[in-house]
CSV table of C-alpha atoms and ligand atoms in Angstrom, one decimal:
chain,number,residue,atom,x,y,z
A,1,UNK,CA,61.5,133.9,-87.7
A,2,UNK,CA,59.1,131.6,-85.9
A,3,UNK,CA,55.7,133.2,-85.3
A,4,UNK,CA,52.6,131.8,-83.6
A,5,UNK,CA,51.8,129.2,-86.4
A,6,UNK,CA,55.4,127.9,-86.3
A,7,UNK,CA,55.3,127.6,-82.5
A,8,UNK,CA,51.9,125.9,-82.6
A,9,UNK,CA,53.5,123.3,-85.0
A,10,UNK,CA,56.4,122.9,-82.5
A,11,UNK,CA,53.9,122.4,-79.7
A,12,UNK,CA,52.1,119.6,-81.6
A,13,UNK,CA,55.5,118.1,-82.4
A,14,UNK,CA,56.4,117.9,-78.7
A,15,UNK,CA,53.0,116.4,-78.0
A,16,UNK,CA,53.5,113.7,-80.6
A,17,UNK,CA,57.1,112.8,-79.7
A,18,UNK,CA,58.3,113.7,-76.3
A,19,UNK,CA,55.6,113.4,-73.6
A,20,UNK,CA,55.7,110.7,-70.8
A,21,UNK,CA,59.3,109.6,-71.5
A,22,UNK,CA,61.7,109.7,-68.6
A,23,UNK,CA,64.4,112.3,-68.9
A,24,UNK,CA,67.8,110.7,-68.3
A,25,UNK,CA,70.0,113.8,-69.1
A,26,UNK,CA,70.0,117.4,-70.3
A,27,UNK,CA,73.0,118.3,-72.4
A,28,UNK,CA,73.8,122.0,-72.8
A,29,UNK,CA,76.1,122.7,-75.7
A,30,UNK,CA,75.8,126.5,-75.6
A,31,UNK,CA,74.6,128.2,-72.4
A,32,UNK,CA,73.8,131.5,-74.1
A,33,UNK,CA,70.3,130.2,-74.8
A,34,UNK,CA,69.8,129.8,-71.0
A,35,UNK,CA,70.5,133.4,-70.1
A,36,UNK,CA,71.2,133.3,-66.4
A,37,UNK,CA,69.8,129.8,-65.8
A,38,UNK,CA,72.7,127.5,-65.1
A,39,UNK,CA,73.0,124.2,-67.0
A,40,UNK,CA,73.3,122.5,-63.6
A,41,UNK,CA,70.0,123.9,-62.4
A,42,UNK,CA,68.2,123.0,-65.6
A,43,UNK,CA,69.5,119.5,-65.4
A,44,UNK,CA,68.6,119.1,-61.7
A,45,UNK,CA,65.1,120.3,-62.3
A,46,UNK,CA,64.5,117.9,-65.2
A,47,UNK,CA,66.5,114.7,-64.6
A,48,UNK,CA,64.4,111.7,-63.7
A,49,UNK,CA,61.2,113.4,-64.5
A,50,UNK,CA,59.1,113.6,-67.7
A,51,UNK,CA,57.1,116.1,-69.8
A,52,UNK,CA,53.4,115.9,-69.2
A,53,UNK,CA,51.7,118.4,-71.4
A,54,UNK,CA,52.2,121.5,-73.5
A,55,UNK,CA,50.8,125.0,-73.8
A,56,UNK,CA,51.5,127.9,-76.1
A,57,UNK,CA,51.2,131.7,-75.6
A,58,UNK,CA,52.1,133.8,-78.5
A,59,UNK,CA,55.5,132.8,-79.7
A,60,UNK,CA,56.4,130.9,-76.4
A,61,UNK,CA,56.1,127.2,-76.0
A,62,UNK,CA,55.5,125.8,-72.5
A,63,UNK,CA,56.3,122.2,-71.6
A,64,UNK,CA,54.9,121.0,-68.2
A,65,UNK,CA,57.2,119.0,-66.0
A,66,UNK,CA,54.8,119.1,-63.1
A,67,UNK,CA,52.0,121.5,-61.9
A,68,UNK,CA,54.5,124.0,-60.6
A,69,UNK,CA,57.4,123.6,-63.1
A,70,UNK,CA,57.3,124.5,-66.8
A,71,UNK,CA,60.1,124.5,-69.4
A,72,UNK,CA,59.7,127.6,-71.5
A,73,UNK,CA,61.1,127.7,-75.1
A,74,UNK,CA,61.4,130.8,-77.3
A,75,UNK,CA,62.7,130.2,-80.8
A,76,UNK,CA,64.3,133.5,-81.6
A,77,UNK,CA,65.2,134.0,-85.3
A,78,UNK,CA,66.1,130.4,-86.4
A,79,UNK,CA,65.1,128.0,-83.6
A,80,UNK,CA,63.4,124.7,-84.1
A,81,UNK,CA,63.1,121.2,-82.6
A,82,UNK,CA,64.4,117.9,-83.7
A,83,UNK,CA,63.7,114.5,-82.3
A,84,UNK,CA,65.1,111.0,-83.0
A,85,UNK,CA,66.4,107.8,-81.6
A,86,UNK,CA,70.2,107.6,-81.1
A,87,UNK,CA,70.2,111.0,-82.8
A,88,UNK,CA,73.7,112.4,-83.7
A,89,UNK,CA,74.5,115.8,-82.3
A,90,UNK,CA,74.2,118.5,-84.9
A,91,UNK,CA,76.3,121.6,-85.2
A,92,UNK,CA,73.5,123.9,-84.0
A,93,UNK,CA,72.1,121.8,-81.2
A,94,UNK,CA,72.1,124.1,-78.2
A,95,UNK,CA,70.3,122.0,-75.6
A,96,UNK,CA,69.4,118.3,-75.9
A,97,UNK,CA,66.8,116.6,-73.7
A,98,UNK,CA,67.9,112.9,-73.6
A,99,UNK,CA,65.3,110.4,-72.7
A,100,UNK,CA,66.0,107.1,-71.0
A,101,UNK,CA,64.8,105.1,-74.0
A,102,UNK,CA,67.6,106.4,-76.4
A,103,UNK,CA,65.3,109.0,-77.9
A,104,UNK,CA,66.2,112.7,-77.6
A,105,UNK,CA,64.6,116.1,-78.3
A,106,UNK,CA,67.0,118.8,-79.5
A,107,UNK,CA,66.6,122.6,-79.3
A,108,UNK,CA,68.4,123.6,-82.5
A,109,UNK,CA,69.2,127.3,-83.0
A,110,UNK,CA,71.7,128.4,-85.5
A,111,UNK,CA,71.8,132.1,-84.7
A,112,UNK,CA,71.5,131.8,-80.9
A,113,UNK,CA,68.6,134.2,-80.4
A,114,UNK,CA,66.4,131.4,-79.0
A,115,UNK,CA,66.0,131.1,-75.2
A,116,UNK,CA,65.1,128.4,-72.7
A,117,UNK,CA,64.1,129.0,-69.2
A,118,UNK,CA,62.0,127.6,-66.3
A,119,UNK,CA,58.7,129.0,-65.0
A,120,UNK,CA,56.3,128.1,-62.2
A,121,UNK,CA,53.2,128.6,-64.4
A,122,UNK,CA,52.2,129.9,-67.8
A,123,UNK,CA,50.2,132.7,-66.3
A,124,UNK,CA,53.1,133.9,-64.1
A,125,UNK,CA,55.5,133.9,-67.0
A,126,UNK,CA,53.1,135.8,-69.2
A,127,UNK,CA,52.5,138.4,-66.5
A,128,UNK,CA,56.2,138.7,-65.7
A,129,UNK,CA,57.2,139.2,-69.3
A,130,UNK,CA,54.2,141.6,-69.8
A,131,UNK,CA,53.0,139.7,-72.8
A,132,UNK,CA,49.6,140.7,-74.3
A,133,UNK,CA,46.9,138.2,-74.8
A,134,UNK,CA,47.5,135.4,-77.3
A,135,UNK,CA,46.5,136.4,-80.8
A,136,UNK,CA,44.3,133.3,-81.3
A,137,UNK,CA,42.7,133.6,-77.8
A,138,UNK,CA,42.1,137.3,-77.5
A,139,UNK,CA,38.4,138.5,-77.7
A,140,UNK,CA,37.3,140.8,-80.5
A,141,UNK,CA,36.6,143.6,-77.9
A,142,UNK,CA,40.0,143.3,-76.3
A,143,UNK,CA,41.7,143.2,-79.7
A,144,UNK,CA,39.9,146.3,-80.9
A,145,UNK,CA,40.7,148.2,-77.6
A,146,UNK,CA,44.4,147.4,-77.9
A,147,UNK,CA,44.9,148.2,-81.6
A,148,UNK,CA,42.9,151.4,-81.4
A,149,UNK,CA,44.4,153.0,-78.3
A,150,UNK,CA,47.9,153.4,-79.8
A,151,UNK,CA,49.2,156.1,-82.1
A,152,UNK,CA,51.8,153.8,-83.5
A,153,UNK,CA,51.6,152.3,-87.0
A,154,UNK,CA,49.3,149.3,-87.2
A,155,UNK,CA,52.1,147.0,-88.4
A,156,UNK,CA,54.2,147.8,-85.3
A,157,UNK,CA,51.1,147.4,-83.0
A,158,UNK,CA,50.4,143.9,-84.5
A,159,UNK,CA,54.1,142.9,-84.0
A,160,UNK,CA,54.3,144.4,-80.4
A,161,UNK,CA,54.2,141.3,-78.2
A,162,UNK,CA,52.9,143.4,-75.2
A,163,UNK,CA,49.8,144.3,-77.2
A,164,UNK,CA,48.9,141.0,-78.8
A,165,UNK,CA,51.3,138.0,-78.6
A,166,UNK,CA,52.3,135.8,-81.5
A,167,UNK,CA,52.4,137.9,-84.7
A,168,UNK,CA,55.6,138.8,-86.4
A,169,UNK,CA,56.8,140.3,-89.7
A,170,UNK,CA,55.4,137.8,-92.2
A,171,UNK,CA,51.9,137.2,-90.8
A,172,UNK,CA,51.4,140.9,-90.0
A,173,UNK,CA,51.9,141.6,-93.7
A,174,UNK,CA,49.4,138.9,-94.6
A,175,UNK,CA,46.8,140.1,-92.0
A,176,UNK,CA,47.0,143.7,-93.3
A,177,UNK,CA,46.8,142.6,-96.9
A,178,UNK,CA,43.7,140.6,-96.1
A,179,UNK,CA,42.2,143.6,-94.2
A,180,UNK,CA,43.2,146.1,-97.0
A,181,UNK,CA,44.9,148.3,-94.5
A,182,UNK,CA,48.2,150.1,-95.2
A,183,UNK,CA,51.0,149.0,-92.8
A,184,UNK,CA,51.8,152.6,-91.7
A,185,UNK,CA,48.1,153.5,-90.9
A,186,UNK,CA,48.0,154.7,-87.3
A,187,UNK,CA,46.1,152.4,-84.9
A,188,UNK,CA,44.1,155.1,-83.2
A,189,UNK,CA,42.6,156.1,-86.6
A,190,UNK,CA,41.1,152.7,-87.3
A,191,UNK,CA,37.3,152.6,-87.4
A,192,UNK,CA,35.4,150.1,-85.3
A,193,UNK,CA,34.6,148.3,-88.6
A,194,UNK,CA,38.3,148.2,-89.6
A,195,UNK,CA,39.3,146.9,-86.2
A,196,UNK,CA,36.7,144.1,-86.4
A,197,UNK,CA,37.9,143.2,-89.9
A,198,UNK,CA,41.5,143.2,-88.7
A,199,UNK,CA,40.5,140.8,-85.9
A,200,UNK,CA,38.7,138.4,-88.3
A,201,UNK,CA,41.7,138.5,-90.6
A,202,UNK,CA,44.1,137.8,-87.8
A,203,UNK,CA,42.3,134.7,-86.8
A,204,UNK,CA,41.7,133.5,-90.3
A,205,UNK,CA,45.4,134.0,-91.4
A,206,UNK,CA,46.8,132.3,-88.3
A,207,UNK,CA,44.4,129.4,-88.6
A,208,UNK,CA,45.2,128.9,-92.3
A,209,UNK,CA,49.0,129.1,-91.5
A,210,UNK,CA,48.7,126.4,-88.9
A,211,UNK,CA,46.7,124.2,-91.3
A,212,UNK,CA,49.6,124.6,-93.8
A,213,UNK,CA,52.3,123.7,-91.2
A,214,UNK,CA,53.4,127.3,-91.0
A,215,UNK,CA,54.9,127.2,-94.5
A,216,UNK,CA,54.3,130.7,-96.0
A,217,UNK,CA,54.8,129.4,-99.5
A,218,UNK,CA,52.0,126.9,-99.0
A,219,UNK,CA,49.4,129.6,-98.3
A,220,UNK,CA,46.7,129.9,-101.0
A,221,UNK,CA,47.7,131.8,-104.1
A,222,UNK,CA,45.1,134.5,-103.2
A,223,UNK,CA,47.2,135.4,-100.2
A,224,UNK,CA,50.1,137.8,-100.1
A,225,UNK,CA,52.8,135.4,-98.8
A,226,UNK,CA,53.3,133.3,-101.9
A,227,UNK,CA,54.0,136.5,-103.8
A,228,UNK,CA,56.0,138.3,-101.1
A,229,UNK,CA,59.3,138.7,-102.8
A,230,UNK,CA,61.1,141.3,-105.0
A,231,UNK,CA,59.2,141.7,-108.3
A,232,UNK,CA,56.1,140.1,-106.6
A,233,UNK,CA,52.7,141.2,-107.8
A,234,UNK,CA,49.4,141.6,-105.9
A,235,UNK,CA,47.3,138.4,-106.4
A,236,UNK,CA,44.1,140.6,-106.4
A,237,UNK,CA,45.0,143.5,-108.8
A,238,UNK,CA,48.4,142.6,-110.2
A,239,UNK,CA,50.0,145.8,-109.1
A,240,UNK,CA,53.7,145.6,-108.2
A,241,UNK,CA,54.0,145.0,-104.5
A,242,UNK,CA,55.7,147.7,-102.4
A,243,UNK,CA,58.6,146.9,-100.1
A,244,UNK,CA,59.9,149.2,-97.4
A,245,UNK,CA,61.1,149.2,-93.8
A,246,UNK,CA,58.2,149.7,-91.4
A,247,UNK,CA,58.8,149.4,-87.6
A,248,UNK,CA,62.3,148.1,-88.3
A,249,UNK,CA,61.2,145.2,-90.5
A,250,UNK,CA,60.8,144.8,-94.2
A,251,UNK,CA,57.1,145.2,-95.0
A,252,UNK,CA,55.4,144.2,-98.3
A,253,UNK,CA,52.0,145.6,-99.3
A,254,UNK,CA,49.9,146.4,-102.3
A,255,UNK,CA,49.8,150.1,-103.1
A,256,UNK,CA,46.4,149.8,-104.8
A,257,UNK,CA,44.5,147.5,-102.4
A,258,UNK,CA,45.9,148.8,-99.1
A,259,UNK,CA,45.0,152.4,-98.5
A,260,UNK,CA,46.5,154.9,-96.1
B,301,ZN,ZN1,46.3,144.9,-105.1
């Protein structure tokens, strides 16, 4: 499931491929990804114009059409982007942005949980969806305040997009492993020191993931993610990793390094 690092890689991909090309057409192959936005309205809003810049907030990618119109992409479970010249339509292409020069950008989404919409500004969309601050942009103070005011488990707080936006199942496991905090530890019981450590780990893990093109298996061997599988062992102490459902998702942790 795409998390902040994946979406940051998608953002850079749009920057490298799709800016300043005139949009000739928008083809919608499955309107479920548009929710209540009609294909006609999307097409009317974009045709003849071009993408000027990009932004990201948490797991949302924003593509600027002009100062008061942004395309908003959310990648759901399996979404990604593809770009090419005279590209052949794939079975999971849901919306394809066709440029006048024969190139096109496709929103590919096998399981149809991804969404595309329009917004007047990034700020307005973020406020409207009640998203918390971006996990890479939030200040240490704000982060500590948010994680320590909730009685929920720390893993669910990290994954709650209204608290901090961008972190999902995989990277929350890595952040907690790095901080040596058990995934079911309640947020309100974190010490100031633990909250500060969690903040540093969050930034470090997300930065490392972006440097590695959001490939969890490419993370350093000292990280949890390359060992995060059945029979996996802790890279620090070699204990067998635990695996259990926490906050509705499969969490992995080290029973020796991460204390309750
Ligand atoms: Zn361990």
